[in-house]
Amino acid sequence: MTETQTEATSAEGAELTHRGCPVVHTDYTQETEIFGHYALLDPDREKARFLFNDTTDRGFFMLQRYDDVREGFQQHVTWTTDVRSALRPGSSNERLLPQDLNGQEHVKLRRILNQFFAPAAVRRMEQMATERCIELIEELKPEGSIDFVAEFAIRYPTDLFLALLGLPVSDGDFFLEWSEDYFNALLAGRPAEATESKKKIMDYFDQAVNDRRENPLDPDLDMVTRLVTARIDDQPIPQEDITTICLTLMLAGLDTTRSALGYIFAHLATHPEDRRAITEDPSLVPNAVEEFLRTFPLVIQAGREVQEPGEFHGLELEKGDVVWLGVAQANRDPRKFPEPDEVKLDRAGANQHLAFGGGPHRCLGMHLARLELKVVMEEWHKRIPEYQIPDGTELRERGGQLTMTSLPLEWDV
Ligand code: HEM
C-alpha cells in the first residue's frame, strides 16, 4: 500500500487509519518460534474490531472476532473467492476447484463431491484408515526416535488421499516428494519453480482418470468414476477440471492434516496429564480433536474479494477490497471461548470453532480430517503412550498457513 491511499495521521506518532480502520503492519508470513503467530494475531484482535493491514500490495481489511468472522463467511454473494488468501491475493492465478467457483456453479460441483466426504462415506474409510495407521506406527516404533512431522504426519494423510482416489498406497513413495516440492513452491509464491513436479503430478492424475474411464467402478462408491460419469447442466466435467479437483484435494488435505497432527503431538509430548488422560480414556478423543483444532488453528485466515460496495457493521467496503476472515483469531477469541489459550480436552462447545471455515466453502474434507486425527491419537497412544521432545530442541513454525517445520519425538524401545 502506498501512503497516499491511507488517510495520513493528524499528528506525528498518532495512529494511521485507512477508511476509519487503524492500520497495522503485522507480517504473518514469516517463520517464527512455535506459537509465534498466535502471539501476533491475538493482540491484533484486541486493538480494534476491524483493522487494515498494509503488508501486501493490495492490503486487506481484517475481521477478527468470532461473531464477525462467522458472519463474514456467510457474505458469499458479495464477498467471493476471487481472492482465496488475503496474504497472497495473486495466488488465485493457480486454479483450484471447487474453491474458485461461487454461487450456483459452486453448489453444483459441491453436490457431486460432498457425497464422497460426507460422514457415511468417511465411515466407510475408517477400517482402512485404522489399518494403515497401525502399519505405519508399527514400522516406526522400533526406531525410538523420529521427526514426527516428516516421517509420519505427512505420510499418513498422503496414503489416505491416494486411497480416496482409488490409487495404490505404495505410490506414496514417489508421490509425496512431488507434492511436497509443489506445495512448498506454491506457498513461497514461486509456483514456476515447481513446474516439473506439478507436471508429474498432473500426468499422474491424468493417467488415473483415463484408467477409470476405461475401467469404471461403482460411481456411488468411487469418486473418480463419479467425476468421469457426472453431468453438470447436461455437460460432462472436462478432464482438466477433474485433474484440477484431484490437485486441489492434494493441496488442501495433506499439509493441513500434517500440521494439525504436529501441533497436537507437540502439545501431548509436553503435557503428560493430557497424554495420559487420552491413553487411559480414548472416549475423550473426539472432543479433544475439536479442542486442538480450536486452540491451534493452522489455516489462520481465508481471503475474500468484495464484488459490490457495501457496509459491514460500520466498515465501509468498496468493490475490489480484500477481506481477511480471521479464523485463528476467532477460534482464540475470549468473547467466545473463555481462557482460549488453554487446551481443555472436555471443553463444552469446542466444536463451534471455525477451523474449517463456514458458509458454502466450508472445508470439504473436514470429516475425513477429523477421522484421521482421531485414528492417529487412538492408535498411537495404544502403542507408544510415553514419548517426549528431546531436550534442547527448538520448535519452529512456518508462516502463512502454519505448520511446524519439524517435531523430533523420542521414546523408549
Ligand atoms: C485439519 C485439517 C484441515 C483444516 C484445518 C482445513 C481447513 C479448511 C478451511 C478453513 C477451508 C475454508 C477456506 C475458505 O473458506 O476459503 C477449507 C476448505 C477446503 N478444504 Fe479443508 N482443511 C483440512 C483438511 C482438509 C482435507 C483432508 C481435505 C480433502 C482431502 C480438504 C479439502 C478442502 C477443500 C476442497 C476446500 C474448499 C471447499 C470449497 O471451496 O468449497 N481439507 N479447509
CSV table of C-alpha atoms and ligand atoms in Angstrom, one decimal:
chain,number,residue,atom,x,y,z
A,1,MET,CA,0.0,0.0,0.0
A,2,THR,CA,1.2,3.5,-0.7
A,3,GLU,CA,0.7,6.2,1.9
A,4,THR,CA,-1.4,8.3,-0.5
A,5,GLN,CA,-4.1,5.6,-0.2
A,6,THR,CA,-4.1,5.9,3.5
A,7,GLU,CA,-5.6,8.9,5.3
A,8,ALA,CA,-2.5,10.3,7.0
A,9,THR,CA,-2.1,10.9,10.7
A,10,SER,CA,-3.1,14.1,12.3
A,11,ALA,CA,0.0,14.4,14.5
A,12,GLU,CA,3.3,12.7,14.4
A,13,GLY,CA,3.1,9.3,16.2
A,14,ALA,CA,-0.7,9.2,16.0
A,15,GLU,CA,-2.2,6.0,14.5
A,16,LEU,CA,-2.7,5.8,10.8
A,17,THR,CA,-6.1,5.0,9.7
A,18,HIS,CA,-7.5,3.7,6.4
A,19,ARG,CA,-11.2,4.3,5.8
A,20,GLY,CA,-11.6,4.6,9.5
A,21,CYS,CA,-9.7,1.4,10.4
A,22,PRO,CA,-6.4,1.5,12.4
A,23,VAL,CA,-3.6,0.4,10.1
A,24,VAL,CA,-1.3,-2.4,11.2
A,25,HIS,CA,1.9,-3.7,9.6
A,26,THR,CA,2.0,-7.1,11.1
A,27,ASP,CA,3.6,-9.7,8.8
A,28,TYR,CA,2.1,-13.1,9.4
A,29,THR,CA,4.1,-14.9,6.7
A,30,GLN,CA,7.5,-15.2,8.4
A,31,GLU,CA,8.8,-18.3,10.1
A,32,THR,CA,8.8,-17.9,13.9
A,33,GLU,CA,9.3,-20.0,17.0
A,34,ILE,CA,6.3,-22.2,17.8
A,35,PHE,CA,3.1,-20.3,18.6
A,36,GLY,CA,4.8,-17.1,17.4
A,37,HIS,CA,1.9,-16.3,15.1
A,38,TYR,CA,-0.8,-16.5,17.8
A,39,ALA,CA,1.4,-14.1,19.7
A,40,LEU,CA,0.9,-11.7,16.8
A,41,LEU,CA,-2.7,-12.4,16.0
A,42,ASP,CA,-4.2,-12.3,19.4
A,43,PRO,CA,-3.1,-8.8,20.3
A,44,ASP,CA,-4.1,-7.5,16.9
A,45,ARG,CA,-7.7,-8.8,17.5
A,46,GLU,CA,-7.8,-6.7,20.7
A,47,LYS,CA,-6.5,-3.5,19.1
A,48,ALA,CA,-9.8,-2.7,17.3
A,49,ARG,CA,-12.8,-4.6,15.9
A,50,PHE,CA,-11.6,-4.0,12.3
A,51,LEU,CA,-8.0,-3.3,11.2
A,52,PHE,CA,-6.4,-2.5,7.8
A,53,ASN,CA,-3.2,-4.4,7.3
A,54,ASP,CA,-0.8,-2.9,4.7
A,55,THR,CA,1.8,-5.6,4.4
A,56,THR,CA,0.6,-6.8,0.9
A,57,ASP,CA,0.3,-4.9,-2.3
A,58,ARG,CA,-3.5,-4.6,-2.0
A,59,GLY,CA,-3.7,-4.6,1.7
A,60,PHE,CA,-6.7,-6.2,3.5
A,61,PHE,CA,-9.5,-5.4,5.9
A,62,MET,CA,-9.3,-7.7,8.9
A,63,LEU,CA,-12.4,-9.3,10.6
A,64,GLN,CA,-11.0,-10.9,13.7
A,65,ARG,CA,-13.7,-11.5,16.3
A,66,TYR,CA,-15.7,-14.8,16.4
A,67,ASP,CA,-19.1,-13.3,15.6
A,68,ASP,CA,-17.7,-11.2,12.8
A,69,VAL,CA,-15.7,-13.9,11.2
A,70,ARG,CA,-18.6,-16.3,11.3
A,71,GLU,CA,-20.9,-13.8,9.7
A,72,GLY,CA,-18.2,-12.9,7.2
A,73,PHE,CA,-18.2,-16.5,5.9
A,74,GLN,CA,-21.9,-16.0,5.1
A,75,GLN,CA,-21.3,-13.0,2.9
A,76,HIS,CA,-20.6,-15.3,0.0
A,77,VAL,CA,-22.8,-13.5,-2.5
A,78,THR,CA,-20.9,-10.2,-2.5
A,79,TRP,CA,-17.5,-11.5,-1.0
A,80,THR,CA,-16.2,-14.2,-3.3
A,81,THR,CA,-13.2,-16.5,-3.5
A,82,ASP,CA,-11.8,-14.5,-6.4
A,83,VAL,CA,-9.3,-13.8,-3.7
A,84,ARG,CA,-8.7,-17.0,-1.6
A,85,SER,CA,-6.0,-15.8,0.7
A,86,ALA,CA,-5.7,-12.2,2.0
A,87,LEU,CA,-2.0,-12.9,2.4
A,88,ARG,CA,-1.5,-14.0,-1.3
A,89,PRO,CA,-4.2,-12.4,-3.4
A,90,GLY,CA,-2.3,-13.3,-6.5
A,91,SER,CA,-2.4,-17.0,-5.7
A,92,SER,CA,-5.8,-17.2,-7.4
A,93,ASN,CA,-3.9,-17.4,-10.7
A,94,GLU,CA,-3.3,-21.1,-9.8
A,95,ARG,CA,-6.7,-22.7,-10.5
A,96,LEU,CA,-8.4,-24.7,-7.7
A,97,LEU,CA,-11.7,-26.5,-7.7
A,98,PRO,CA,-14.2,-26.2,-6.1
A,99,GLN,CA,-12.7,-23.1,-4.3
A,100,ASP,CA,-12.7,-20.8,-7.4
A,101,LEU,CA,-16.3,-21.3,-8.1
A,102,ASN,CA,-19.0,-19.2,-6.5
A,103,GLY,CA,-22.8,-19.2,-6.4
A,104,GLN,CA,-24.8,-21.9,-8.3
A,105,GLU,CA,-21.7,-23.2,-10.2
A,106,HIS,CA,-20.1,-23.9,-6.8
A,107,VAL,CA,-23.2,-25.6,-5.4
A,108,LYS,CA,-23.4,-27.9,-8.4
A,109,LEU,CA,-19.9,-29.2,-8.1
A,110,ARG,CA,-20.0,-29.4,-4.3
A,111,ARG,CA,-23.2,-31.5,-4.6
A,112,ILE,CA,-21.2,-34.1,-6.6
A,113,LEU,CA,-18.1,-34.1,-4.3
A,114,ASN,CA,-19.9,-33.9,-1.0
A,115,GLN,CA,-21.2,-37.5,-1.1
A,116,PHE,CA,-17.6,-38.7,-1.0
A,117,PHE,CA,-16.7,-36.6,2.0
A,118,ALA,CA,-20.0,-37.0,4.0
A,119,PRO,CA,-19.9,-38.7,7.4
A,120,ALA,CA,-21.2,-42.0,5.9
A,121,ALA,CA,-18.5,-42.1,3.2
A,122,VAL,CA,-15.8,-41.3,5.7
A,123,ARG,CA,-17.1,-44.1,8.0
A,124,ARG,CA,-16.5,-46.5,5.1
A,125,MET,CA,-12.9,-45.5,5.1
A,126,GLU,CA,-12.4,-46.0,8.8
A,127,GLN,CA,-11.2,-49.6,8.7
A,128,MET,CA,-8.7,-48.9,6.0
A,129,ALA,CA,-7.6,-45.7,7.8
A,130,THR,CA,-7.0,-47.6,11.0
A,131,GLU,CA,-5.1,-50.4,9.4
A,132,ARG,CA,-2.8,-48.1,7.5
A,133,CYS,CA,-2.2,-46.0,10.7
A,134,ILE,CA,-1.3,-49.1,12.7
A,135,GLU,CA,1.1,-50.3,9.9
A,136,LEU,CA,2.9,-47.0,9.9
A,137,ILE,CA,3.2,-46.8,13.7
A,138,GLU,CA,4.5,-50.4,13.9
A,139,GLU,CA,7.0,-49.6,11.2
A,140,LEU,CA,8.4,-46.6,13.1
A,141,LYS,CA,8.1,-47.8,16.7
A,142,PRO,CA,11.3,-49.8,16.8
A,143,GLU,CA,13.3,-46.7,15.8
A,144,GLY,CA,12.7,-45.0,19.2
A,145,SER,CA,13.0,-41.5,17.7
A,146,ILE,CA,11.7,-39.8,14.6
A,147,ASP,CA,10.9,-36.5,13.1
A,148,PHE,CA,7.1,-36.9,13.6
A,149,VAL,CA,6.2,-34.2,11.1
A,150,ALA,CA,8.4,-35.5,8.2
A,151,GLU,CA,8.2,-39.3,8.8
A,152,PHE,CA,4.6,-39.8,10.0
A,153,ALA,CA,2.3,-36.7,9.9
A,154,ILE,CA,2.6,-36.1,6.2
A,155,ARG,CA,2.9,-39.7,5.1
A,156,TYR,CA,-0.3,-40.8,6.7
A,157,PRO,CA,-2.7,-38.3,5.0
A,158,THR,CA,-0.9,-38.9,1.7
A,159,ASP,CA,-1.6,-42.6,1.9
A,160,LEU,CA,-5.3,-41.9,2.7
A,161,PHE,CA,-5.5,-39.4,-0.1
A,162,LEU,CA,-4.3,-41.9,-2.6
A,163,ALA,CA,-6.8,-44.5,-1.3
A,164,LEU,CA,-9.6,-41.9,-1.6
A,165,LEU,CA,-8.7,-41.6,-5.3
A,166,GLY,CA,-8.6,-45.4,-5.6
A,167,LEU,CA,-4.8,-45.3,-6.2
A,168,PRO,CA,-2.2,-47.7,-4.8
A,169,VAL,CA,-1.0,-46.5,-1.4
A,170,SER,CA,2.5,-47.7,-2.4
A,171,ASP,CA,2.6,-44.8,-4.9
A,172,GLY,CA,3.1,-42.6,-1.8
A,173,ASP,CA,6.8,-43.3,-2.0
A,174,PHE,CA,7.3,-41.1,-5.0
A,175,PHE,CA,4.1,-39.0,-4.9
A,176,LEU,CA,4.9,-37.5,-1.5
A,177,GLU,CA,8.2,-36.0,-2.9
A,178,TRP,CA,6.4,-34.3,-5.8
A,179,SER,CA,3.5,-33.0,-3.7
A,180,GLU,CA,5.9,-31.5,-1.1
A,181,ASP,CA,8.0,-29.9,-3.8
A,182,TYR,CA,5.0,-28.3,-5.5
A,183,PHE,CA,3.3,-27.2,-2.3
A,184,ASN,CA,6.4,-25.5,-0.9
A,185,ALA,CA,6.9,-23.6,-4.1
A,186,LEU,CA,3.3,-22.5,-4.2
A,187,LEU,CA,3.4,-21.3,-0.6
A,188,ALA,CA,6.5,-19.4,-1.2
A,189,GLY,CA,4.7,-17.6,-4.1
A,190,ARG,CA,7.0,-19.2,-6.7
A,191,PRO,CA,4.9,-21.9,-8.4
A,192,ALA,CA,7.1,-21.6,-11.6
A,193,GLU,CA,9.9,-23.2,-9.6
A,194,ALA,CA,7.9,-26.4,-9.3
A,195,THR,CA,6.7,-26.8,-12.8
A,196,GLU,CA,8.4,-30.1,-13.1
A,197,SER,CA,6.8,-31.6,-10.0
A,198,LYS,CA,3.4,-30.1,-11.0
A,199,LYS,CA,3.7,-31.7,-14.4
A,200,LYS,CA,4.5,-35.1,-12.9
A,201,ILE,CA,1.5,-34.8,-10.5
A,202,MET,CA,-0.9,-33.7,-13.3
A,203,ASP,CA,0.3,-36.5,-15.6
A,204,TYR,CA,-0.2,-39.0,-12.8
A,205,PHE,CA,-3.8,-37.8,-12.2
A,206,ASP,CA,-4.4,-37.7,-15.9
A,207,GLN,CA,-3.4,-41.3,-16.2
A,208,ALA,CA,-5.5,-42.3,-13.2
A,209,VAL,CA,-8.6,-40.6,-14.6
A,210,ASN,CA,-8.1,-42.2,-18.0
A,211,ASP,CA,-7.7,-45.6,-16.4
A,212,ARG,CA,-11.0,-45.1,-14.6
A,213,ARG,CA,-12.7,-44.1,-17.9
A,214,GLU,CA,-11.6,-47.4,-19.3
A,215,ASN,CA,-12.4,-49.4,-16.1
A,216,PRO,CA,-15.2,-47.7,-14.3
A,217,LEU,CA,-16.1,-48.7,-10.7
A,218,ASP,CA,-19.3,-48.1,-8.9
A,219,PRO,CA,-19.9,-44.4,-9.2
A,220,ASP,CA,-21.7,-44.3,-5.8
A,221,LEU,CA,-18.5,-45.5,-4.1
A,222,ASP,CA,-15.7,-44.3,-6.3
A,223,MET,CA,-15.1,-40.6,-6.6
A,224,VAL,CA,-13.1,-40.6,-9.9
A,225,THR,CA,-15.7,-42.8,-11.6
A,226,ARG,CA,-18.4,-40.4,-10.4
A,227,LEU,CA,-16.5,-37.4,-11.8
A,228,VAL,CA,-16.0,-39.0,-15.2
A,229,THR,CA,-19.6,-40.0,-15.5
A,230,ALA,CA,-21.3,-37.0,-13.9
A,231,ARG,CA,-23.1,-34.3,-15.9
A,232,ILE,CA,-23.4,-30.6,-14.8
A,233,ASP,CA,-26.0,-28.8,-16.8
A,234,ASP,CA,-26.0,-31.8,-19.2
A,235,GLN,CA,-22.3,-31.4,-19.9
A,236,PRO,CA,-19.6,-33.8,-18.8
A,237,ILE,CA,-16.9,-32.4,-16.4
A,238,PRO,CA,-13.9,-31.6,-18.6
A,239,GLN,CA,-10.8,-33.8,-18.0
A,240,GLU,CA,-8.8,-30.8,-17.0
A,241,ASP,CA,-11.3,-29.9,-14.3
A,242,ILE,CA,-11.2,-33.4,-12.9
A,243,THR,CA,-7.4,-33.4,-12.6
A,244,THR,CA,-7.6,-29.9,-11.1
A,245,ILE,CA,-10.1,-31.3,-8.4
A,246,CYS,CA,-7.5,-34.0,-7.6
A,247,LEU,CA,-4.8,-31.5,-7.3
A,248,THR,CA,-6.9,-29.3,-5.1
A,249,LEU,CA,-7.7,-32.2,-2.7
A,250,MET,CA,-4.0,-32.9,-2.5
A,251,LEU,CA,-3.1,-29.2,-1.8
A,252,ALA,CA,-6.0,-28.7,0.7
A,253,GLY,CA,-5.8,-32.1,2.5
A,254,LEU,CA,-2.1,-33.1,3.1
A,255,ASP,CA,-0.3,-30.1,4.6
A,256,THR,CA,-3.3,-29.2,6.8
A,257,THR,CA,-3.6,-32.7,8.3
A,258,ARG,CA,0.2,-32.9,8.8
A,259,SER,CA,0.1,-29.5,10.5
A,260,ALA,CA,-2.8,-30.4,12.8
A,261,LEU,CA,-1.0,-33.6,13.9
A,262,GLY,CA,2.2,-31.7,14.6
A,263,TYR,CA,0.6,-29.2,17.0
A,264,ILE,CA,-1.4,-32.0,18.7
A,265,PHE,CA,1.6,-34.1,19.3
A,266,ALA,CA,3.8,-31.2,20.4
A,267,HIS,CA,1.1,-30.4,23.0
A,268,LEU,CA,0.7,-34.0,24.1
A,269,ALA,CA,4.5,-34.6,24.3
A,270,THR,CA,4.8,-31.6,26.7
A,271,HIS,CA,1.6,-32.1,28.7
A,272,PRO,CA,1.8,-35.6,30.3
A,273,GLU,CA,-1.5,-35.2,32.1
A,274,ASP,CA,-3.4,-34.7,28.8
A,275,ARG,CA,-1.4,-37.5,27.2
A,276,ARG,CA,-2.2,-39.9,29.9
A,277,ALA,CA,-5.9,-38.9,30.1
A,278,ILE,CA,-6.2,-39.8,26.4
A,279,THR,CA,-4.3,-43.0,26.7
A,280,GLU,CA,-6.5,-44.1,29.7
A,281,ASP,CA,-9.8,-42.9,28.3
A,282,PRO,CA,-9.9,-42.9,24.5
A,283,SER,CA,-13.5,-41.7,24.6
A,284,LEU,CA,-12.0,-38.2,25.3
A,285,VAL,CA,-10.5,-38.2,21.8
A,286,PRO,CA,-13.4,-36.9,19.6
A,287,ASN,CA,-13.8,-33.7,21.8
A,288,ALA,CA,-10.1,-33.4,22.2
A,289,VAL,CA,-9.7,-33.3,18.4
A,290,GLU,CA,-12.2,-30.3,18.3
A,291,GLU,CA,-10.3,-28.6,21.1
A,292,PHE,CA,-7.0,-29.0,19.4
A,293,LEU,CA,-8.4,-27.7,16.1
A,294,ARG,CA,-9.8,-24.7,18.1
A,295,THR,CA,-6.7,-23.9,20.1
A,296,PHE,CA,-4.1,-24.4,17.3
A,297,PRO,CA,-5.8,-23.3,14.1
A,298,LEU,CA,-3.4,-23.6,11.2
A,299,VAL,CA,-5.4,-22.1,8.3
A,300,ILE,CA,-5.2,-18.7,10.1
A,301,GLN,CA,-7.4,-16.9,7.6
A,302,ALA,CA,-9.5,-17.2,4.5
A,303,GLY,CA,-9.5,-14.3,1.9
A,304,ARG,CA,-12.4,-12.9,0.0
A,305,GLU,CA,-12.7,-10.2,-2.6
A,306,VAL,CA,-15.6,-7.7,-2.4
A,307,GLN,CA,-17.7,-7.6,-5.5
A,308,GLU,CA,-20.1,-4.7,-4.6
A,309,PRO,CA,-19.7,-1.7,-2.4
A,310,GLY,CA,-21.3,-2.2,1.0
A,311,GLU,CA,-21.1,-1.9,4.7
A,312,PHE,CA,-20.3,-4.5,7.4
A,313,HIS,CA,-21.2,-3.2,10.9
A,314,GLY,CA,-19.9,0.2,10.1
A,315,LEU,CA,-16.9,-1.0,8.0
A,316,GLU,CA,-17.2,0.7,4.5
A,317,LEU,CA,-16.1,-1.7,1.8
A,318,GLU,CA,-15.5,-0.9,-1.9
A,319,LYS,CA,-15.5,-3.2,-4.9
A,320,GLY,CA,-12.1,-4.9,-5.2
A,321,ASP,CA,-11.3,-4.7,-1.5
A,322,VAL,CA,-9.6,-7.7,0.1
A,323,VAL,CA,-11.2,-9.1,3.3
A,324,TRP,CA,-9.4,-11.3,5.8
A,325,LEU,CA,-11.6,-13.7,7.7
A,326,GLY,CA,-9.5,-14.3,10.8
A,327,VAL,CA,-10.1,-18.0,11.5
A,328,ALA,CA,-7.3,-18.2,14.1
A,329,GLN,CA,-8.3,-15.0,15.8
A,330,ALA,CA,-12.0,-16.2,16.0
A,331,ASN,CA,-11.0,-19.6,17.5
A,332,ARG,CA,-8.9,-17.9,20.1
A,333,ASP,CA,-11.4,-15.1,20.9
A,334,PRO,CA,-12.0,-14.9,24.7
A,335,ARG,CA,-15.5,-13.4,23.9
A,336,LYS,CA,-16.5,-16.9,22.7
A,337,PHE,CA,-14.1,-19.3,24.3
A,338,PRO,CA,-13.1,-18.5,27.9
A,339,GLU,CA,-9.3,-18.9,28.6
A,340,PRO,CA,-8.8,-19.5,24.9
A,341,ASP,CA,-5.1,-20.3,25.3
A,342,GLU,CA,-5.8,-23.3,27.4
A,343,VAL,CA,-6.4,-26.8,26.0
A,344,LYS,CA,-9.3,-28.3,27.9
A,345,LEU,CA,-9.9,-31.7,26.5
A,346,ASP,CA,-13.5,-31.7,27.7
A,347,ARG,CA,-14.3,-28.1,26.8
A,348,ALA,CA,-18.1,-27.7,26.1
A,349,GLY,CA,-18.8,-26.3,22.7
A,350,ALA,CA,-15.2,-26.8,21.4
A,351,ASN,CA,-16.7,-27.9,18.1
A,352,GLN,CA,-18.1,-24.4,17.4
A,353,HIS,CA,-14.6,-23.4,16.3
A,354,LEU,CA,-14.1,-22.0,12.8
A,355,ALA,CA,-11.0,-24.0,11.9
A,356,PHE,CA,-12.8,-25.5,8.9
A,357,GLY,CA,-14.3,-22.1,7.8
A,358,GLY,CA,-18.0,-21.6,7.3
A,359,GLY,CA,-20.7,-21.0,4.7
A,360,PRO,CA,-20.7,-22.7,1.3
A,361,HIS,CA,-16.9,-23.0,1.1
A,362,ARG,CA,-16.7,-24.8,4.4
A,363,CYS,CA,-14.0,-27.4,4.3
A,364,LEU,CA,-15.0,-30.3,2.0
A,365,GLY,CA,-12.6,-32.7,3.9
A,366,MET,CA,-13.5,-31.9,7.5
A,367,HIS,CA,-15.0,-35.3,8.3
A,368,LEU,CA,-12.0,-37.0,6.8
A,369,ALA,CA,-9.6,-34.8,8.7
A,370,ARG,CA,-11.4,-35.5,11.9
A,371,LEU,CA,-11.2,-39.2,11.3
A,372,GLU,CA,-7.5,-39.1,10.6
A,373,LEU,CA,-6.8,-37.1,13.7
A,374,LYS,CA,-8.9,-39.4,15.8
A,375,VAL,CA,-7.4,-42.6,14.5
A,376,VAL,CA,-3.9,-41.4,14.9
A,377,MET,CA,-4.5,-40.2,18.5
A,378,GLU,CA,-6.1,-43.5,19.4
A,379,GLU,CA,-3.7,-45.9,17.7
A,380,TRP,CA,-0.5,-44.0,18.6
A,381,HIS,CA,-1.2,-44.0,22.3
A,382,LYS,CA,-2.1,-47.7,22.3
A,383,ARG,CA,1.4,-48.4,21.0
A,384,ILE,CA,3.6,-45.5,22.2
A,385,PRO,CA,1.9,-44.0,25.2
A,386,GLU,CA,5.0,-42.3,26.5
A,387,TYR,CA,7.2,-40.0,24.4
A,388,GLN,CA,9.0,-36.7,24.6
A,389,ILE,CA,10.7,-34.0,22.6
A,390,PRO,CA,14.5,-34.3,23.1
A,391,ASP,CA,16.0,-31.7,25.4
A,392,GLY,CA,17.3,-28.6,23.7
A,393,THR,CA,15.0,-28.9,20.7
A,394,GLU,CA,13.9,-25.5,19.3
A,395,LEU,CA,10.4,-25.8,17.7
A,396,ARG,CA,9.7,-23.5,14.8
A,397,GLU,CA,6.6,-22.8,12.7
A,398,ARG,CA,6.2,-21.7,9.1
A,399,GLY,CA,4.1,-18.6,8.5
A,400,GLY,CA,1.2,-18.0,6.1
A,401,GLN,CA,-0.5,-21.4,6.6
A,402,LEU,CA,1.0,-22.6,9.8
A,403,THR,CA,2.9,-25.9,10.2
A,404,MET,CA,5.7,-27.0,12.4
A,405,THR,CA,8.9,-27.4,10.3
A,406,SER,CA,10.0,-30.4,12.4
A,407,LEU,CA,8.9,-32.2,15.5
A,408,PRO,CA,11.5,-34.6,16.9
A,409,LEU,CA,10.0,-37.2,19.2
A,410,GLU,CA,11.7,-40.0,21.2
A,411,TRP,CA,10.5,-42.9,23.3
A,412,ASP,CA,12.0,-46.0,25.0
A,413,VAL,CA,12.3,-49.1,22.9
B,1,HEM,C1,-7.1,-30.3,9.8
B,1,HEM,C2,-7.2,-30.3,8.6
B,1,HEM,C3,-7.9,-29.2,7.7
B,1,HEM,C4,-8.2,-27.9,8.0
B,1,HEM,C5,-7.8,-27.1,9.3
B,1,HEM,C6,-8.9,-27.4,6.9
B,1,HEM,C7,-9.3,-26.1,6.8
B,1,HEM,C8,-10.1,-25.5,5.7
B,1,HEM,C9,-10.6,-24.2,5.7
B,1,HEM,C10,-10.5,-23.2,6.7
B,1,HEM,C11,-11.3,-24.1,4.5
B,1,HEM,C12,-12.2,-22.9,4.0
B,1,HEM,C13,-11.4,-22.0,3.1
B,1,HEM,C14,-12.3,-20.8,2.7
B,1,HEM,O1,-13.4,-20.6,3.1
B,1,HEM,O2,-11.8,-20.1,1.8
B,1,HEM,C15,-11.1,-25.4,3.8
B,1,HEM,C16,-11.7,-25.6,2.5
B,1,HEM,C17,-11.4,-26.8,1.8
B,1,HEM,N1,-10.8,-27.9,2.3
B,1,HEM,FE1,-10.0,-28.2,4.1
B,1,HEM,N2,-9.0,-28.3,5.9
B,1,HEM,C18,-8.5,-29.5,6.4
B,1,HEM,C19,-8.4,-30.7,5.8
B,1,HEM,C20,-8.9,-31.0,4.5
B,1,HEM,C21,-8.9,-32.3,3.9
B,1,HEM,C22,-8.3,-33.6,4.5
B,1,HEM,C23,-9.4,-32.1,2.6
B,1,HEM,C24,-9.6,-33.1,1.5
B,1,HEM,C25,-8.9,-34.2,1.3
B,1,HEM,C26,-9.7,-30.7,2.5
B,1,HEM,C27,-10.3,-30.1,1.4
B,1,HEM,C28,-10.8,-28.9,1.3
B,1,HEM,C29,-11.4,-28.3,0.1
B,1,HEM,C30,-11.6,-29.0,-1.2
B,1,HEM,C31,-11.8,-27.0,0.4
B,1,HEM,C32,-12.5,-26.0,-0.5
B,1,HEM,C33,-14.0,-26.1,-0.3
B,1,HEM,C34,-14.8,-25.1,-1.2
B,1,HEM,O3,-14.3,-24.1,-1.6
B,1,HEM,O4,-15.9,-25.5,-1.5
B,1,HEM,N3,-9.4,-30.1,3.7
B,1,HEM,N4,-10.4,-26.2,4.6
